[in-house]
Tab-separated table of N, CA and C in Angstrom:
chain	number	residue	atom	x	y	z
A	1	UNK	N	4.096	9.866	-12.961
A	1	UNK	CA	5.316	9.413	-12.329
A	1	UNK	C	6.211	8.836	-13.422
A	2	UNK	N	7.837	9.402	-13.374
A	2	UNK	CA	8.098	8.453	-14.281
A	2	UNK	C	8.444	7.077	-14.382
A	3	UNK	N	9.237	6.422	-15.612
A	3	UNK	CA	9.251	4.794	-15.331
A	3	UNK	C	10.413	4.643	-13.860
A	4	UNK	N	11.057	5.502	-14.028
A	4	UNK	CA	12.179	4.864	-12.908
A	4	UNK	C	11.396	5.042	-10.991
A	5	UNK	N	11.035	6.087	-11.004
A	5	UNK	CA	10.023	5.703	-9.605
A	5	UNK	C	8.702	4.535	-9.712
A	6	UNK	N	8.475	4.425	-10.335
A	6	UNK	CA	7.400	3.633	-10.573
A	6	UNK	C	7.726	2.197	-10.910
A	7	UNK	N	9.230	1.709	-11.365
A	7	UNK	CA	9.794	1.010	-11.046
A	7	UNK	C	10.036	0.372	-9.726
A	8	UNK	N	10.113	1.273	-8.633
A	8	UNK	CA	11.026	1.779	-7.410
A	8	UNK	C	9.315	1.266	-6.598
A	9	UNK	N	8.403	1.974	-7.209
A	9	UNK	CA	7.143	1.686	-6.292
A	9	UNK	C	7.012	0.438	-6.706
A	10	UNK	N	7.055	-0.015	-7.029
A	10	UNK	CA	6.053	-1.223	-7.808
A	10	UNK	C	7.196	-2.619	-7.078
A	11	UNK	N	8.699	-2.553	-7.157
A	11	UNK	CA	9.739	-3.341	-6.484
A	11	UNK	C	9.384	-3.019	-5.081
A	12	UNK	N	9.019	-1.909	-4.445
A	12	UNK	CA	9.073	-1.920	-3.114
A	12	UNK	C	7.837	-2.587	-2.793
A	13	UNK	N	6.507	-2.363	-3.178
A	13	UNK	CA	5.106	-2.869	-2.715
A	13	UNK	C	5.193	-4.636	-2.578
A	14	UNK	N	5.684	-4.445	-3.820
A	14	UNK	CA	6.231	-6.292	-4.158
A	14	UNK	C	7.058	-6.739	-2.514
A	15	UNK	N	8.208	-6.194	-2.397
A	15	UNK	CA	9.305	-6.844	-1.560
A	15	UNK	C	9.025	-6.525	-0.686
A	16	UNK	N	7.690	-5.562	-0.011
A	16	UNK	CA	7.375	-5.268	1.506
A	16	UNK	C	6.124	-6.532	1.326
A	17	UNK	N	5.661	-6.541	1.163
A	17	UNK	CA	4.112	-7.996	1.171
A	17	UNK	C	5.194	-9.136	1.033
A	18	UNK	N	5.862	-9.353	0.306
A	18	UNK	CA	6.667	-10.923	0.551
A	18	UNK	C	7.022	-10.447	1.975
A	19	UNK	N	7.915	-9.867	2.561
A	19	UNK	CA	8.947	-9.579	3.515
A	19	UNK	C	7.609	-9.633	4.989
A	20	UNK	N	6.709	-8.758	4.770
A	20	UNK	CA	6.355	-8.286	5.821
A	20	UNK	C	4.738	-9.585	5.774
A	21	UNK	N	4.295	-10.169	4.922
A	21	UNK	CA	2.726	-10.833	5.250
A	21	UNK	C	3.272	-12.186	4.635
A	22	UNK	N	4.183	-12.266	4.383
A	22	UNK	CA	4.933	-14.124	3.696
A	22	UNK	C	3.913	-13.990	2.898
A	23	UNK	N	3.798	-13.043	1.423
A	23	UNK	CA	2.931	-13.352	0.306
A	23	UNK	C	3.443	-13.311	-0.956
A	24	UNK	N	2.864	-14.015	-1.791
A	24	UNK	CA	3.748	-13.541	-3.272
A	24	UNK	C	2.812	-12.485	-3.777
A	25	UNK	N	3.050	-11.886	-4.098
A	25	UNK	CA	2.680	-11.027	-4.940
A	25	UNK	C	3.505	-10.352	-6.257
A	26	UNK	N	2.843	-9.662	-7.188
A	26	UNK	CA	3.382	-9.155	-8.321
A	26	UNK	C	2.541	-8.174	-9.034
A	27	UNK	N	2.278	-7.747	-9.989
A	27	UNK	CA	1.971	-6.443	-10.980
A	27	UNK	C	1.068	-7.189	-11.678
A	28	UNK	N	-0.093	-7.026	-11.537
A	28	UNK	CA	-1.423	-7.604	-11.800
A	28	UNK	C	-1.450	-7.124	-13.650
A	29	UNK	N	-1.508	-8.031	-14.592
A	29	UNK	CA	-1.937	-7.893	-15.948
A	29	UNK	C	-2.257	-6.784	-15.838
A	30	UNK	N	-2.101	-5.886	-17.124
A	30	UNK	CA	-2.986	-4.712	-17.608
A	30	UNK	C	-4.286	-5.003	-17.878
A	31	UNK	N	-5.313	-4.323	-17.627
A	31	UNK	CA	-6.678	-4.910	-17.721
A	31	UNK	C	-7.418	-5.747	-16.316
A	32	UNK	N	-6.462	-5.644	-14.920
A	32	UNK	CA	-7.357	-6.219	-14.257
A	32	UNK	C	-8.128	-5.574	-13.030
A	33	UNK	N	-9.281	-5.630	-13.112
A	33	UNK	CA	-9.915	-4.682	-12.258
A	33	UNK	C	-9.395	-4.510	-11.075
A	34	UNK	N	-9.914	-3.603	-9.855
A	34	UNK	CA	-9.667	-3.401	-8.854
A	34	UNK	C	-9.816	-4.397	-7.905
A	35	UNK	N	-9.636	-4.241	-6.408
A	35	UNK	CA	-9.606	-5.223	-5.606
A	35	UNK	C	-11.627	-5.493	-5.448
A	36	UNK	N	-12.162	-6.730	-5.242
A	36	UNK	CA	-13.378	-7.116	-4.893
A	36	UNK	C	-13.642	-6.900	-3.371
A	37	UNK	N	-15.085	-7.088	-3.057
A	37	UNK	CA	-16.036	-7.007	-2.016
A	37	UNK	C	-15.550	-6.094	-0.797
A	38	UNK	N	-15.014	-6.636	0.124
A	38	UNK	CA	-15.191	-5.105	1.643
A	38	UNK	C	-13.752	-4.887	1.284
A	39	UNK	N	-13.984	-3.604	1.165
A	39	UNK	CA	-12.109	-3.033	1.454
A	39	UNK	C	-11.413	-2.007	1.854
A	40	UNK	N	-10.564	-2.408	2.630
A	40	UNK	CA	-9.773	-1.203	3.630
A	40	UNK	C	-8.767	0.004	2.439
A	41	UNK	N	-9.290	0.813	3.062
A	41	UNK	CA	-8.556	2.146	2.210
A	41	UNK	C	-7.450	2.761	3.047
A	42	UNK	N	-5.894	2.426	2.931
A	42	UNK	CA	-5.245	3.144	3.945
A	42	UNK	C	-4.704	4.176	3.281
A	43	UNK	N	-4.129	5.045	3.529
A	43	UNK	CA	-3.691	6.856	3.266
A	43	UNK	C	-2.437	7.480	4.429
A	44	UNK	N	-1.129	7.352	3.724
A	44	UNK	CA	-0.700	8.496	4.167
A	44	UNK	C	0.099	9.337	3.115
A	45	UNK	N	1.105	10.131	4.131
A	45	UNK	CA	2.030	11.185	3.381
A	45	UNK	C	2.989	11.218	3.784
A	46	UNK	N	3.756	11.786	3.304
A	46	UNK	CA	5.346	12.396	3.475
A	46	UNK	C	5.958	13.647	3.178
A	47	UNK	N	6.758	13.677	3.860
A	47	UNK	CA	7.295	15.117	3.487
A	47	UNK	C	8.995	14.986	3.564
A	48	UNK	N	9.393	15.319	2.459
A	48	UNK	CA	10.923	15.849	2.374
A	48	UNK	C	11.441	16.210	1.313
A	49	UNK	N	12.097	15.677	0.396
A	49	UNK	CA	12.782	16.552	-0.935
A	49	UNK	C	11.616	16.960	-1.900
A	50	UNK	N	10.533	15.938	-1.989
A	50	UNK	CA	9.176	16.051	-2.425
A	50	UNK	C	8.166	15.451	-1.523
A	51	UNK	N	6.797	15.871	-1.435
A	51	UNK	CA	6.321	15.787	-0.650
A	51	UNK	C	5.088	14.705	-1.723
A	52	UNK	N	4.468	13.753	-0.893
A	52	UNK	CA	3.669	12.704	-1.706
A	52	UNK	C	3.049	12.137	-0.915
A	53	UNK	N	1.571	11.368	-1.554
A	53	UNK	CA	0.314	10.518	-1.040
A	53	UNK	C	0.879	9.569	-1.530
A	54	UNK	N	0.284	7.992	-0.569
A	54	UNK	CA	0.439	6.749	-0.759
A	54	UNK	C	-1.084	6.338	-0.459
A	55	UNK	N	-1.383	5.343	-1.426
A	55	UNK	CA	-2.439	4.931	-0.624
A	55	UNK	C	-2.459	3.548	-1.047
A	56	UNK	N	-3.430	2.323	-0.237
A	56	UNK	CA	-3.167	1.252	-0.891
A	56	UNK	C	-4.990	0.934	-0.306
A	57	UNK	N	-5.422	0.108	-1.239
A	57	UNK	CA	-6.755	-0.494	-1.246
A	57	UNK	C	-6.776	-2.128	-1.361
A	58	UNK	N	-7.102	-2.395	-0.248
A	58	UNK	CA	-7.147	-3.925	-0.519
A	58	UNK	C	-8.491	-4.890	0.440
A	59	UNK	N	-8.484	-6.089	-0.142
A	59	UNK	CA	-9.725	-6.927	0.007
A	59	UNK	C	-9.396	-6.892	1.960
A	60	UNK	N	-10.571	-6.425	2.650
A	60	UNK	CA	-10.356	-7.042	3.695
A	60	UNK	C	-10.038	-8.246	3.894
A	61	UNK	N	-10.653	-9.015	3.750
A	61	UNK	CA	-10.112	-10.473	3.270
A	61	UNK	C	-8.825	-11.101	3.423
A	62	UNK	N	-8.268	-10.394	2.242
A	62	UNK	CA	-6.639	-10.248	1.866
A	62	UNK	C	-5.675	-9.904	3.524
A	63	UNK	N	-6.564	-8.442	3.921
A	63	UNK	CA	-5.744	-8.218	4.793
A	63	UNK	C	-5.822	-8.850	6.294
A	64	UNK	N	-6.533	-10.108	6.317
A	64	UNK	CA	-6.777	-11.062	7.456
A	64	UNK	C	-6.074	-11.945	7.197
A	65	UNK	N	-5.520	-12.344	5.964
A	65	UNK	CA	-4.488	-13.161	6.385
A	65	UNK	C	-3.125	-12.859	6.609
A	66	UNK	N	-3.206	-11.396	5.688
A	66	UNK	CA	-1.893	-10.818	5.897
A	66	UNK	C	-1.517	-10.291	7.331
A	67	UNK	N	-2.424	-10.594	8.026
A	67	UNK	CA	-2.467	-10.098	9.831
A	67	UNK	C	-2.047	-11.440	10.224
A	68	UNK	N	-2.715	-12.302	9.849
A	68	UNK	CA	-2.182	-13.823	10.557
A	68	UNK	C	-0.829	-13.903	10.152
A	69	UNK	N	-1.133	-13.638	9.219
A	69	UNK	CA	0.784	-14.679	8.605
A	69	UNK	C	1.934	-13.434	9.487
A	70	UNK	N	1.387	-12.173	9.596
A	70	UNK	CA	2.330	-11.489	10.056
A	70	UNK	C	2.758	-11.632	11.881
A	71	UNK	N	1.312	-12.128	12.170
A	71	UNK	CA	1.337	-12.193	13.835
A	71	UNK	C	1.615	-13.700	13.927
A	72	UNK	N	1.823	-14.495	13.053
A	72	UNK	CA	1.986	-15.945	13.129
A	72	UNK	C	1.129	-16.741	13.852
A	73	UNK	N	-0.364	-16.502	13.529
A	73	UNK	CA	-1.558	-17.046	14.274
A	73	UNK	C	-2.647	-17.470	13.200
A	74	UNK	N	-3.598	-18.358	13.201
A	74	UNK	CA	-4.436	-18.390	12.427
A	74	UNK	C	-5.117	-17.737	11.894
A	75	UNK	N	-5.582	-17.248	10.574
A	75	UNK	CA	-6.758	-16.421	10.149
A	75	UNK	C	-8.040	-16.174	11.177
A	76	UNK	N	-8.132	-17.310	11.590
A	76	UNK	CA	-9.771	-17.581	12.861
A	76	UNK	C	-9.195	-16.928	13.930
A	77	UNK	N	-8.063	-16.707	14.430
A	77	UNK	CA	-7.694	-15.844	15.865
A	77	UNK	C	-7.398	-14.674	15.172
A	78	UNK	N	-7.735	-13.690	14.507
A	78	UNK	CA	-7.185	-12.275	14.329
A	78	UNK	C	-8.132	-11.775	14.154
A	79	UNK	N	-8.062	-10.578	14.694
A	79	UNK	CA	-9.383	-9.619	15.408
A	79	UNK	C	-9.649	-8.573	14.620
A	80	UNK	N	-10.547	-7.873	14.204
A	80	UNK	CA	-10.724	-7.079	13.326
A	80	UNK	C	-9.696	-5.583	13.490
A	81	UNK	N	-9.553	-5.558	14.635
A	81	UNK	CA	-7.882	-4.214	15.071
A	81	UNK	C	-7.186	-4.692	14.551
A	82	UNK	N	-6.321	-5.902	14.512
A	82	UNK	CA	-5.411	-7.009	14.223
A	82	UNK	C	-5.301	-6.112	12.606
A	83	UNK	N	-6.525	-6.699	11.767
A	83	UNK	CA	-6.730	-6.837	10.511
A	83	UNK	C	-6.661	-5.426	10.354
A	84	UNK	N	-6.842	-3.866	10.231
A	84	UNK	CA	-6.751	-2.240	10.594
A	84	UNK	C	-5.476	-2.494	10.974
A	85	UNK	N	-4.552	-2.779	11.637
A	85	UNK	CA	-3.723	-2.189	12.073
A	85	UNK	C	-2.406	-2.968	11.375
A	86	UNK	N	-2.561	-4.094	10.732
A	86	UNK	CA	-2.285	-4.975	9.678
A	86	UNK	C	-2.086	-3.586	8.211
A	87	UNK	N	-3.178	-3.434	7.810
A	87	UNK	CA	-3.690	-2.266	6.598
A	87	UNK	C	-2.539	-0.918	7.230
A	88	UNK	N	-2.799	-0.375	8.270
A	88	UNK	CA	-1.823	0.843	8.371
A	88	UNK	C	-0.453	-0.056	8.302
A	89	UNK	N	-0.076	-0.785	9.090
A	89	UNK	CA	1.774	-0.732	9.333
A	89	UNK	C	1.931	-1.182	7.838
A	90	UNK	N	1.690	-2.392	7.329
A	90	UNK	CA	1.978	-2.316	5.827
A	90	UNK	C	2.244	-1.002	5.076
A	91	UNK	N	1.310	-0.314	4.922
A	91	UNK	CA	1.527	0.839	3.956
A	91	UNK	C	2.912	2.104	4.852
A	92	UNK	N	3.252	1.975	5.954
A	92	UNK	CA	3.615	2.371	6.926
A	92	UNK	C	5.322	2.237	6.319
A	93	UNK	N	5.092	0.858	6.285
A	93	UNK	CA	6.952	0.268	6.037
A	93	UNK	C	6.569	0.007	4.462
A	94	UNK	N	5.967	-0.148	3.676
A	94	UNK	CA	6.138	0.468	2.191
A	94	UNK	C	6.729	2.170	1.932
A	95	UNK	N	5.956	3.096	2.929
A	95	UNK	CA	6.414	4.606	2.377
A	95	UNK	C	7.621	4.544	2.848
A	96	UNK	N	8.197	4.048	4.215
A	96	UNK	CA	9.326	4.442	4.651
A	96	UNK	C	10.021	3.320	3.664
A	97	UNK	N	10.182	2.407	3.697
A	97	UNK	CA	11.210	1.980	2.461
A	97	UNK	C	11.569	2.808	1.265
A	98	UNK	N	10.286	3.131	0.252
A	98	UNK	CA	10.380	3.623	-0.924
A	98	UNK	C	10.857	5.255	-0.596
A	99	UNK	N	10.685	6.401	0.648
A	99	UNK	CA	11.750	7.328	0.520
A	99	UNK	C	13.023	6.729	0.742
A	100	UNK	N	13.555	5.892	1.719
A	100	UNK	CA	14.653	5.773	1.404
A	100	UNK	C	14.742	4.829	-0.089
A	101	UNK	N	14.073	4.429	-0.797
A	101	UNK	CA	14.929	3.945	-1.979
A	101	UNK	C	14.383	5.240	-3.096
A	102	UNK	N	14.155	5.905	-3.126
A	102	UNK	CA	13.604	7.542	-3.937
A	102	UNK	C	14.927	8.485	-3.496
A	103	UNK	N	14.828	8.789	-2.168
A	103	UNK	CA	15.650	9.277	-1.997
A	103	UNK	C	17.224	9.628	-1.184
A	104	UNK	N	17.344	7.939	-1.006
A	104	UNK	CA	18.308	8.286	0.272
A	104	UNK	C	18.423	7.329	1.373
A	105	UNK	N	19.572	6.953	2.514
A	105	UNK	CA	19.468	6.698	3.409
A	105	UNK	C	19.793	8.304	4.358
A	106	UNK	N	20.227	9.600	3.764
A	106	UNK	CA	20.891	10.622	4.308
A	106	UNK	C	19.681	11.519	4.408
A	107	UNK	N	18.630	11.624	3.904
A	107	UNK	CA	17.924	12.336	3.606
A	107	UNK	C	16.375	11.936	4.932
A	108	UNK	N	16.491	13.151	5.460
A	108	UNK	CA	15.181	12.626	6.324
A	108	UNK	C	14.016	13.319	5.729
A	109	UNK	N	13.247	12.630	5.701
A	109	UNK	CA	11.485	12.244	5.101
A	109	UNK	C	10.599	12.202	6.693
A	110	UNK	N	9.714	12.811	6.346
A	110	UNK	CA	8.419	12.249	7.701
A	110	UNK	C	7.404	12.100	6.779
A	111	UNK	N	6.955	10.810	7.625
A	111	UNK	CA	5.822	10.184	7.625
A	111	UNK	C	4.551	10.574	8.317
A	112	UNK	N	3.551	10.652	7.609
A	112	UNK	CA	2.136	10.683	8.478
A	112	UNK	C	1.952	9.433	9.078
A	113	UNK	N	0.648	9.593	10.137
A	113	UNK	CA	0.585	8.308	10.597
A	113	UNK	C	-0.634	8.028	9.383
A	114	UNK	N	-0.594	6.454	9.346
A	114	UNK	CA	-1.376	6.178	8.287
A	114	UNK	C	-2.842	6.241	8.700
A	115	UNK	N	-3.381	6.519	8.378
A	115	UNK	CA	-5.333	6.795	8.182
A	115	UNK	C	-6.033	5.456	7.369
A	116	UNK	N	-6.848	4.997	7.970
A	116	UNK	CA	-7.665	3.515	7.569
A	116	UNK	C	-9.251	4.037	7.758
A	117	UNK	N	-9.539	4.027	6.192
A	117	UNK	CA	-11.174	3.896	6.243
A	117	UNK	C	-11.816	3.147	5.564
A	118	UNK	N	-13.025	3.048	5.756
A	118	UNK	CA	-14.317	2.229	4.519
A	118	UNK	C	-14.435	3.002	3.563
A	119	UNK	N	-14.053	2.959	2.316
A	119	UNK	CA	-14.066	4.190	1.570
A	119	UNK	C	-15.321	4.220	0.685
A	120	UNK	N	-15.806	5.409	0.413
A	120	UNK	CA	-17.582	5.564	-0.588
A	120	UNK	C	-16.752	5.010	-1.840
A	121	UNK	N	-18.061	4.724	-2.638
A	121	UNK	CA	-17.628	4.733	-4.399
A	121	UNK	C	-16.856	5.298	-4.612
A	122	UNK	N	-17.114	6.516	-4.554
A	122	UNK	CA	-16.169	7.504	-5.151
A	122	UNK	C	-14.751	7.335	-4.906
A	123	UNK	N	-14.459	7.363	-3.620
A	123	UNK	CA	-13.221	7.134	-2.912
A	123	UNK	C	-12.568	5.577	-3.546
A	124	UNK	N	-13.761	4.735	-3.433
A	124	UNK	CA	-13.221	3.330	-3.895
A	124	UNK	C	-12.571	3.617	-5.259
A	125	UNK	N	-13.094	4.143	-6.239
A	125	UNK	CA	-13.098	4.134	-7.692
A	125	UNK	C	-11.866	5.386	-7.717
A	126	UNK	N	-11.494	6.431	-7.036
A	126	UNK	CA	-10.708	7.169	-7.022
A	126	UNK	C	-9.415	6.178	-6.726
A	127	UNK	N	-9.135	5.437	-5.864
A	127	UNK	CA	-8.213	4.914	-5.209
A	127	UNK	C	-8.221	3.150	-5.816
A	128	UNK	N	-8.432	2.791	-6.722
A	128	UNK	CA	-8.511	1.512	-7.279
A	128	UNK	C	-8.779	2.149	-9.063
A	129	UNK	N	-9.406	2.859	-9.440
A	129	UNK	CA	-9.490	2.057	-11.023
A	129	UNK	C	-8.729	3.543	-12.265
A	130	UNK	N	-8.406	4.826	-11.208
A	130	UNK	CA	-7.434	5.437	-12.224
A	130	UNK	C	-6.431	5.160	-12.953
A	131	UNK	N	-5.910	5.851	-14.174
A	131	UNK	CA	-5.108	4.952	-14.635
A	131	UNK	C	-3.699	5.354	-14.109
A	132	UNK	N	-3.205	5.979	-12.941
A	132	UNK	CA	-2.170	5.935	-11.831
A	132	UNK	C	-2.167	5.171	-11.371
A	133	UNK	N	-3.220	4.576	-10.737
A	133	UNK	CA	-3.225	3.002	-9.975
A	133	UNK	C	-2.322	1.677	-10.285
A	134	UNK	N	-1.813	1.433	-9.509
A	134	UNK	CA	-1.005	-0.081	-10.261
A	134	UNK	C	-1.835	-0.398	-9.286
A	135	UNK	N	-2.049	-1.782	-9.828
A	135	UNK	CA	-2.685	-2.981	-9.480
A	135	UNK	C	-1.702	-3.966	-9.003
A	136	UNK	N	-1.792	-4.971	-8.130
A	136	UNK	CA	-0.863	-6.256	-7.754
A	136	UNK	C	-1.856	-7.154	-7.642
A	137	UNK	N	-1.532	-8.554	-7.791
A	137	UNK	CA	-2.390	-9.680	-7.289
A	137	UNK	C	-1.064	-10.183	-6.213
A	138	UNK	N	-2.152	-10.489	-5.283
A	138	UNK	CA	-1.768	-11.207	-4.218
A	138	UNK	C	-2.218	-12.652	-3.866
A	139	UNK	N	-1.456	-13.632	-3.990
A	139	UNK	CA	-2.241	-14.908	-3.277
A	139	UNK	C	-3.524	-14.865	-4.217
A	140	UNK	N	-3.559	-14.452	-5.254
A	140	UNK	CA	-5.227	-14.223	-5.921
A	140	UNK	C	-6.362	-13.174	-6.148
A	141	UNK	N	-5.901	-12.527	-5.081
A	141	UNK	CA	-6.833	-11.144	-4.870
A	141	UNK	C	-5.892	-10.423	-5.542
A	142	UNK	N	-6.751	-9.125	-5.482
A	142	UNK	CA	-6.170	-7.754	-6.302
A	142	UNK	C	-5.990	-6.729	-5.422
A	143	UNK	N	-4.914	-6.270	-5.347
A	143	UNK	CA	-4.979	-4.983	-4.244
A	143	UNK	C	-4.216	-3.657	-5.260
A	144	UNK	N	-4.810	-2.301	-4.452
A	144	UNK	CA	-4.503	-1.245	-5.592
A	144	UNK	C	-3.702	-0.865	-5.095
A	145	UNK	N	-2.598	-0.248	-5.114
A	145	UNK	CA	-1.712	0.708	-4.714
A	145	UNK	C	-1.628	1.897	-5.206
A	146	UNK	N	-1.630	3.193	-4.980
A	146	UNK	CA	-1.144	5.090	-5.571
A	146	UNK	C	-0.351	5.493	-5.227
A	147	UNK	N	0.472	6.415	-5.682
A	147	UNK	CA	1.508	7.655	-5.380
A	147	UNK	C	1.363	8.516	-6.123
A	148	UNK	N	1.095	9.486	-5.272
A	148	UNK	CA	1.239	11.131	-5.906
A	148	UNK	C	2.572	11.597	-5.263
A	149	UNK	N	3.407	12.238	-6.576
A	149	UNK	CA	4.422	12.859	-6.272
A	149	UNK	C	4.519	14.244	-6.166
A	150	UNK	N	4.799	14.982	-5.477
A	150	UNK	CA	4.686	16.663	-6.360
A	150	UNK	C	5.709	17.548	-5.270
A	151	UNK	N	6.356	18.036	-6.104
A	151	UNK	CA	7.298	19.089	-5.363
A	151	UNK	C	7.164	19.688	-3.772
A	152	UNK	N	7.739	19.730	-3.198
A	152	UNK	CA	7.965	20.264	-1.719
A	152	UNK	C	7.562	21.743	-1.984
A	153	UNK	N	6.605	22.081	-1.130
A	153	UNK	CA	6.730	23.799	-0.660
A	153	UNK	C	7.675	24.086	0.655
């Protein structure tokens, strides 16, 4: 990807987690591992001038509070759907922001619906420690974020 989308990703991931879970977050040092212990793997796509994967990996953990702070309820009242469905809409209003800031408010893009799993090693280590991966710390934790870009058929 070059620097100017990756710019574009990296400002949007940032300004959707402040905006959408009241968190700070930012662009985790070079050198810092992936996110720790149980973690939700969400996945979608898009389609329009180019067609692209998003995916974001983060500490379950992470994403229980980012369910509270978003539903404005305690960490101890949010339900494990809560916390899943927390993981999809996030990555949800990250893709739709970043096509329109990629390409447009004129330009229509579709969205997949986002996909949430427990992901194997493989999947974990695919989706957290390539060197495509940007990393963010959040509140302390580490969450991964991806984009694959590649031309429209």
């Amino acid at each position: 990807m070059d620097r100017k989308t990756r710019a574009k990703f990296v400002d949007t991931v940032i300004q959707v987690v402040e905006q959408f879970a009241f968190m700070l977050a930012e662009e985790a040092p070079a050198g810092a591992s992936g996110p720790g212990g149980d973690v939700c793997l969400v996945t979608m796509t898009y389609s329009g001038p180019k067609d692209g994967t998003i995916s974001l990996a983060l500490p379950r953990d992470l994403c229980r509070i980012m369910a509270a702070n978003a539903l404005g309820v305690d960490a101890d009242r949010v339900k494990p759907a809560d916390v899943e469905d927390t993981a999809r809409e996030l990555l949800n209003v990250i893709t739709g922001r970043l096509a329109f800031e990629l390409y447009g408010p004129t330009v229509v893009t579709e969205l997949t619906v986002p996909e949430l799993k427990k992901p194997s090693p493989k999947e974990r280590a695919e989706h957290t420690e390539r060197p495509d991966v940007i990393r963010f710390a959040v509140e302390g934790k580490i969450m991964a974020a991806r984009l694959i870009i590649h031309d429209a058929t």
